[in-house]
Amino acid sequence: MHDYQRDFIELTLQRDVLRFGEFTLKSGRQSPYFFNMGRIDNGAALARLGRAYASALVGSGVAVDMLFGPAYKGIPLAAATAIALADRHGRDLPWAYNRKEAKDHGEGGTLVGAPLQGRVLIVDDVMTAGTAVRESLALIRAQGATPAGVLIALDRQERGTGALSAAQEVTAEYGIPVIAITSLTDVMAYAGERPDLAGEYARLLAYRDRYGVAA
Ligand code: OMP
């Protein structure tokens, strides 16, 4: 495990980002855990999060020309990553985000920030079935830009439309990497080491059997 992964896991525990219980996901799946990045709700935590994203990108070696944060949750994540890249890695990249609804006054349109061009990295929170990421990929292509990869905090490693995980499907279909700071494997390793989370661990196992991909 890299330092930035360890630091990120500490952060998620400190801020209660990771919760166990019963949650209905966007995909309709009933999950025994949920990752709520909305709990990163102060400046210091957001700065730390941005550093973890930036380190994951730099460590991956993936070449990108700009960052794109999909509305809504991806917007502060892309901003925090852009700041950390400039401050900590000497990489001053353009960044942009979209609105969910087109604006018919002022500057107009749905895209804000740098024009989408070159190799665009999507910066988002969590990938489950891949629906959100596919929308962003379509938007980037529609602008004539090239998707370069997807940078997320958590890969839930769940099946997309077939036998592969959503992340594996995106890689296979678009030929781009999905860079995840953590994954279900890490969540399970954490729960597996805590005797007080034995029940949660059993539910995670059952959930992975149902929606996960073959190892
Ligand atoms: P997919 O579009 O199915 O990949 O779901 C990803 C989105 O679901 C994320 O962008 C989140 O908005 C939300 N989500 C979480 O935030 N945390 C989770 O642990 C699970 C989900 C989810 O609903 O699947």
CSV table of C-alpha atoms in Angstrom, one decimal, residues 5-193:
chain,number,residue,atom,x,y,z
A,5,GLN,CA,-3.6,5.2,0.2
A,6,ARG,CA,-2.9,4.8,3.9
A,7,ASP,CA,-3.5,8.5,4.5
A,8,PHE,CA,-6.7,8.4,2.5
A,9,ILE,CA,-8.0,5.4,4.5
A,10,GLU,CA,-7.2,7.2,7.8
A,11,LEU,CA,-9.1,10.3,6.4
A,12,THR,CA,-12.2,8.3,5.5
A,13,LEU,CA,-12.3,6.7,8.9
A,14,GLN,CA,-11.7,10.0,10.8
A,15,ARG,CA,-14.5,11.7,8.7
A,16,ASP,CA,-17.0,8.7,8.7
A,17,VAL,CA,-16.9,8.6,4.9
A,18,LEU,CA,-17.2,4.8,5.1
A,19,ARG,CA,-20.3,3.6,6.8
A,20,PHE,CA,-21.8,0.1,7.4
A,21,GLY,CA,-25.6,-0.5,7.4
A,22,GLU,CA,-28.2,-0.8,4.7
A,23,PHE,CA,-28.1,1.5,1.8
A,24,THR,CA,-29.9,1.6,-1.5
A,25,LEU,CA,-27.5,2.5,-4.3
A,26,LYS,CA,-28.1,4.5,-7.5
A,27,SER,CA,-28.1,1.1,-9.3
A,28,GLY,CA,-30.9,-0.1,-7.0
A,29,ARG,CA,-28.6,-2.6,-5.3
A,30,GLN,CA,-28.9,-3.0,-1.5
A,31,SER,CA,-25.5,-2.5,-0.1
A,32,PRO,CA,-24.1,-3.2,3.4
A,33,TYR,CA,-21.7,-0.3,3.1
A,34,PHE,CA,-21.6,3.2,1.6
A,35,PHE,CA,-18.9,5.6,0.9
A,36,ASN,CA,-20.1,9.2,1.4
A,37,MET,CA,-17.5,11.7,0.1
A,38,GLY,CA,-19.9,14.4,1.3
A,39,ARG,CA,-18.3,13.9,4.7
A,40,ILE,CA,-15.2,15.6,3.5
A,41,ASP,CA,-16.7,18.9,4.5
A,42,ASN,CA,-14.0,21.1,5.7
A,43,GLY,CA,-10.9,22.8,4.1
A,44,ALA,CA,-8.2,20.7,5.7
A,45,ALA,CA,-9.9,17.4,4.8
A,46,LEU,CA,-10.6,18.5,1.2
A,47,ALA,CA,-6.9,19.6,0.8
A,48,ARG,CA,-5.8,16.2,2.1
A,49,LEU,CA,-8.2,14.5,-0.3
A,50,GLY,CA,-6.9,16.5,-3.2
A,51,ARG,CA,-3.4,15.4,-2.3
A,52,ALA,CA,-4.4,11.8,-2.3
A,53,TYR,CA,-6.0,12.1,-5.8
A,54,ALA,CA,-3.0,14.0,-7.1
A,55,SER,CA,-0.6,11.4,-5.8
A,56,ALA,CA,-2.7,8.6,-7.3
A,57,LEU,CA,-2.6,10.3,-10.7
A,58,VAL,CA,1.1,11.0,-10.6
A,59,GLY,CA,1.9,7.5,-9.3
A,60,SER,CA,-0.1,6.0,-12.2
A,61,GLY,CA,2.0,7.6,-14.8
A,62,VAL,CA,-1.1,8.3,-17.0
A,63,ALA,CA,-0.6,11.3,-19.3
A,64,VAL,CA,-3.3,13.9,-19.2
A,65,ASP,CA,-3.8,17.4,-20.5
A,66,MET,CA,-6.7,18.5,-18.3
A,67,LEU,CA,-9.1,17.5,-15.5
A,68,PHE,CA,-12.9,17.2,-15.7
A,69,GLY,CA,-15.2,17.1,-12.7
A,70,PRO,CA,-18.7,15.9,-13.4
A,71,ALA,CA,-21.5,17.6,-11.6
A,72,TYR,CA,-22.1,17.7,-8.7
A,73,LYS,CA,-19.7,15.6,-6.6
A,74,GLY,CA,-16.9,15.6,-9.1
A,75,ILE,CA,-16.6,19.4,-9.1
A,76,PRO,CA,-14.8,20.0,-5.8
A,77,LEU,CA,-12.8,16.8,-6.3
A,78,ALA,CA,-11.4,18.0,-9.7
A,79,ALA,CA,-10.7,21.4,-8.1
A,80,ALA,CA,-8.9,20.0,-5.1
A,81,THR,CA,-6.9,17.7,-7.4
A,82,ALA,CA,-5.9,20.6,-9.7
A,83,ILE,CA,-4.8,22.6,-6.7
A,84,ALA,CA,-2.7,19.7,-5.3
A,85,LEU,CA,-1.1,19.0,-8.7
A,86,ALA,CA,0.0,22.6,-9.0
A,87,ASP,CA,1.1,23.0,-5.3
A,88,ARG,CA,2.7,19.6,-4.8
A,89,HIS,CA,3.8,18.3,-8.2
A,90,GLY,CA,4.5,21.4,-10.2
A,91,ARG,CA,1.8,20.5,-12.7
A,92,ASP,CA,-0.5,23.3,-13.6
A,93,LEU,CA,-3.3,21.7,-15.5
A,94,PRO,CA,-6.5,23.3,-16.9
A,95,TRP,CA,-9.7,22.0,-15.4
A,96,ALA,CA,-13.4,22.2,-16.2
A,97,TYR,CA,-16.8,21.0,-15.0
A,98,ASN,CA,-20.3,20.7,-16.2
A,99,ARG,CA,-23.7,21.9,-15.0
A,100,LYS,CA,-26.6,19.4,-14.8
A,101,GLU,CA,-28.9,21.9,-16.5
A,102,ALA,CA,-27.9,24.2,-19.4
A,103,LYS,CA,-27.9,27.9,-18.6
A,104,ASP,CA,-29.6,30.1,-21.2
A,105,HIS,CA,-28.1,33.5,-20.0
A,106,GLY,CA,-24.7,34.8,-19.0
A,107,GLU,CA,-22.0,32.7,-20.4
A,108,GLY,CA,-24.5,30.0,-21.4
A,109,GLY,CA,-24.0,26.3,-22.0
A,110,THR,CA,-23.3,23.4,-19.6
A,111,LEU,CA,-19.5,23.5,-19.5
A,112,VAL,CA,-17.6,25.8,-17.2
A,113,GLY,CA,-13.9,26.4,-17.0
A,114,ALA,CA,-11.2,25.4,-19.6
A,115,PRO,CA,-12.4,24.2,-23.0
A,116,LEU,CA,-12.5,20.4,-23.2
A,117,GLN,CA,-9.6,19.5,-25.4
A,118,GLY,CA,-6.7,17.0,-25.5
A,119,ARG,CA,-6.5,14.1,-23.1
A,120,VAL,CA,-9.2,14.6,-20.4
A,121,LEU,CA,-9.1,12.9,-17.1
A,122,ILE,CA,-12.5,12.4,-15.3
A,123,VAL,CA,-12.2,13.0,-11.6
A,124,ASP,CA,-15.1,11.5,-9.6
A,125,ASP,CA,-15.9,9.9,-6.2
A,126,VAL,CA,-17.1,6.3,-6.5
A,127,MET,CA,-17.7,3.8,-9.3
A,128,THR,CA,-20.4,1.2,-8.9
A,129,ALA,CA,-22.1,0.2,-12.1
A,130,GLY,CA,-20.3,2.8,-14.2
A,131,THR,CA,-23.4,4.9,-15.2
A,132,ALA,CA,-22.0,8.2,-14.0
A,133,VAL,CA,-18.6,7.7,-15.7
A,134,ARG,CA,-20.2,6.7,-19.0
A,135,GLU,CA,-22.2,9.9,-19.1
A,136,SER,CA,-18.9,11.9,-18.7
A,137,LEU,CA,-17.1,9.8,-21.3
A,138,ALA,CA,-19.9,10.6,-23.8
A,139,LEU,CA,-19.8,14.3,-22.9
A,140,ILE,CA,-16.0,14.5,-23.5
A,141,ARG,CA,-16.3,12.7,-26.8
A,142,ALA,CA,-19.1,14.9,-27.9
A,143,GLN,CA,-16.8,17.9,-27.4
A,144,GLY,CA,-14.2,16.3,-29.7
A,145,ALA,CA,-11.8,15.7,-26.8
A,146,THR,CA,-10.2,12.4,-25.8
A,147,PRO,CA,-10.9,10.6,-22.5
A,148,ALA,CA,-7.6,9.8,-20.9
A,149,GLY,CA,-8.7,7.9,-17.8
A,150,VAL,CA,-10.9,8.0,-14.8
A,151,LEU,CA,-9.6,8.9,-11.3
A,152,ILE,CA,-11.8,7.9,-8.4
A,153,ALA,CA,-11.5,7.4,-4.6
A,154,LEU,CA,-13.3,4.1,-4.5
A,155,ASP,CA,-13.7,1.3,-7.0
A,156,ARG,CA,-16.5,-0.8,-5.6
A,157,GLN,CA,-15.4,-3.6,-8.0
A,158,GLU,CA,-19.0,-4.5,-8.9
A,159,ARG,CA,-20.2,-6.0,-12.1
A,160,GLY,CA,-21.2,-3.5,-14.8
A,161,THR,CA,-23.4,-4.8,-17.6
A,162,GLY,CA,-21.7,-8.2,-17.9
A,163,ALA,CA,-19.2,-10.4,-16.0
A,164,LEU,CA,-16.5,-7.7,-15.8
A,165,SER,CA,-16.5,-5.0,-13.2
A,166,ALA,CA,-17.7,-1.6,-14.3
A,167,ALA,CA,-14.1,-0.3,-14.2
A,168,GLN,CA,-12.8,-3.2,-16.3
A,169,GLU,CA,-15.6,-2.6,-18.8
A,170,VAL,CA,-14.6,1.0,-19.2
A,171,THR,CA,-11.0,0.0,-19.7
A,172,ALA,CA,-12.0,-2.6,-22.2
A,173,GLU,CA,-14.4,-0.4,-24.2
A,174,TYR,CA,-12.6,2.9,-24.1
A,175,GLY,CA,-9.0,1.7,-23.8
A,176,ILE,CA,-8.4,4.0,-20.8
A,177,PRO,CA,-7.3,3.2,-17.2
A,178,VAL,CA,-9.4,3.6,-14.1
A,179,ILE,CA,-7.2,4.8,-11.3
A,180,ALA,CA,-8.7,4.2,-7.9
A,181,ILE,CA,-7.2,5.3,-4.6
A,182,THR,CA,-9.0,2.4,-2.8
A,183,SER,CA,-11.3,-0.5,-3.7
A,184,LEU,CA,-13.7,-2.9,-2.1
A,185,THR,CA,-10.7,-5.2,-1.5
A,186,ASP,CA,-9.3,-2.5,0.9
A,187,VAL,CA,-12.6,-2.0,2.6
A,188,MET,CA,-12.8,-5.8,3.2
A,189,ALA,CA,-9.2,-6.0,4.5
A,190,TYR,CA,-10.0,-3.3,7.0
A,191,ALA,CA,-13.3,-4.9,8.2
A,192,GLY,CA,-11.6,-8.3,8.2
A,193,GLU,CA,-9.0,-7.1,10.7
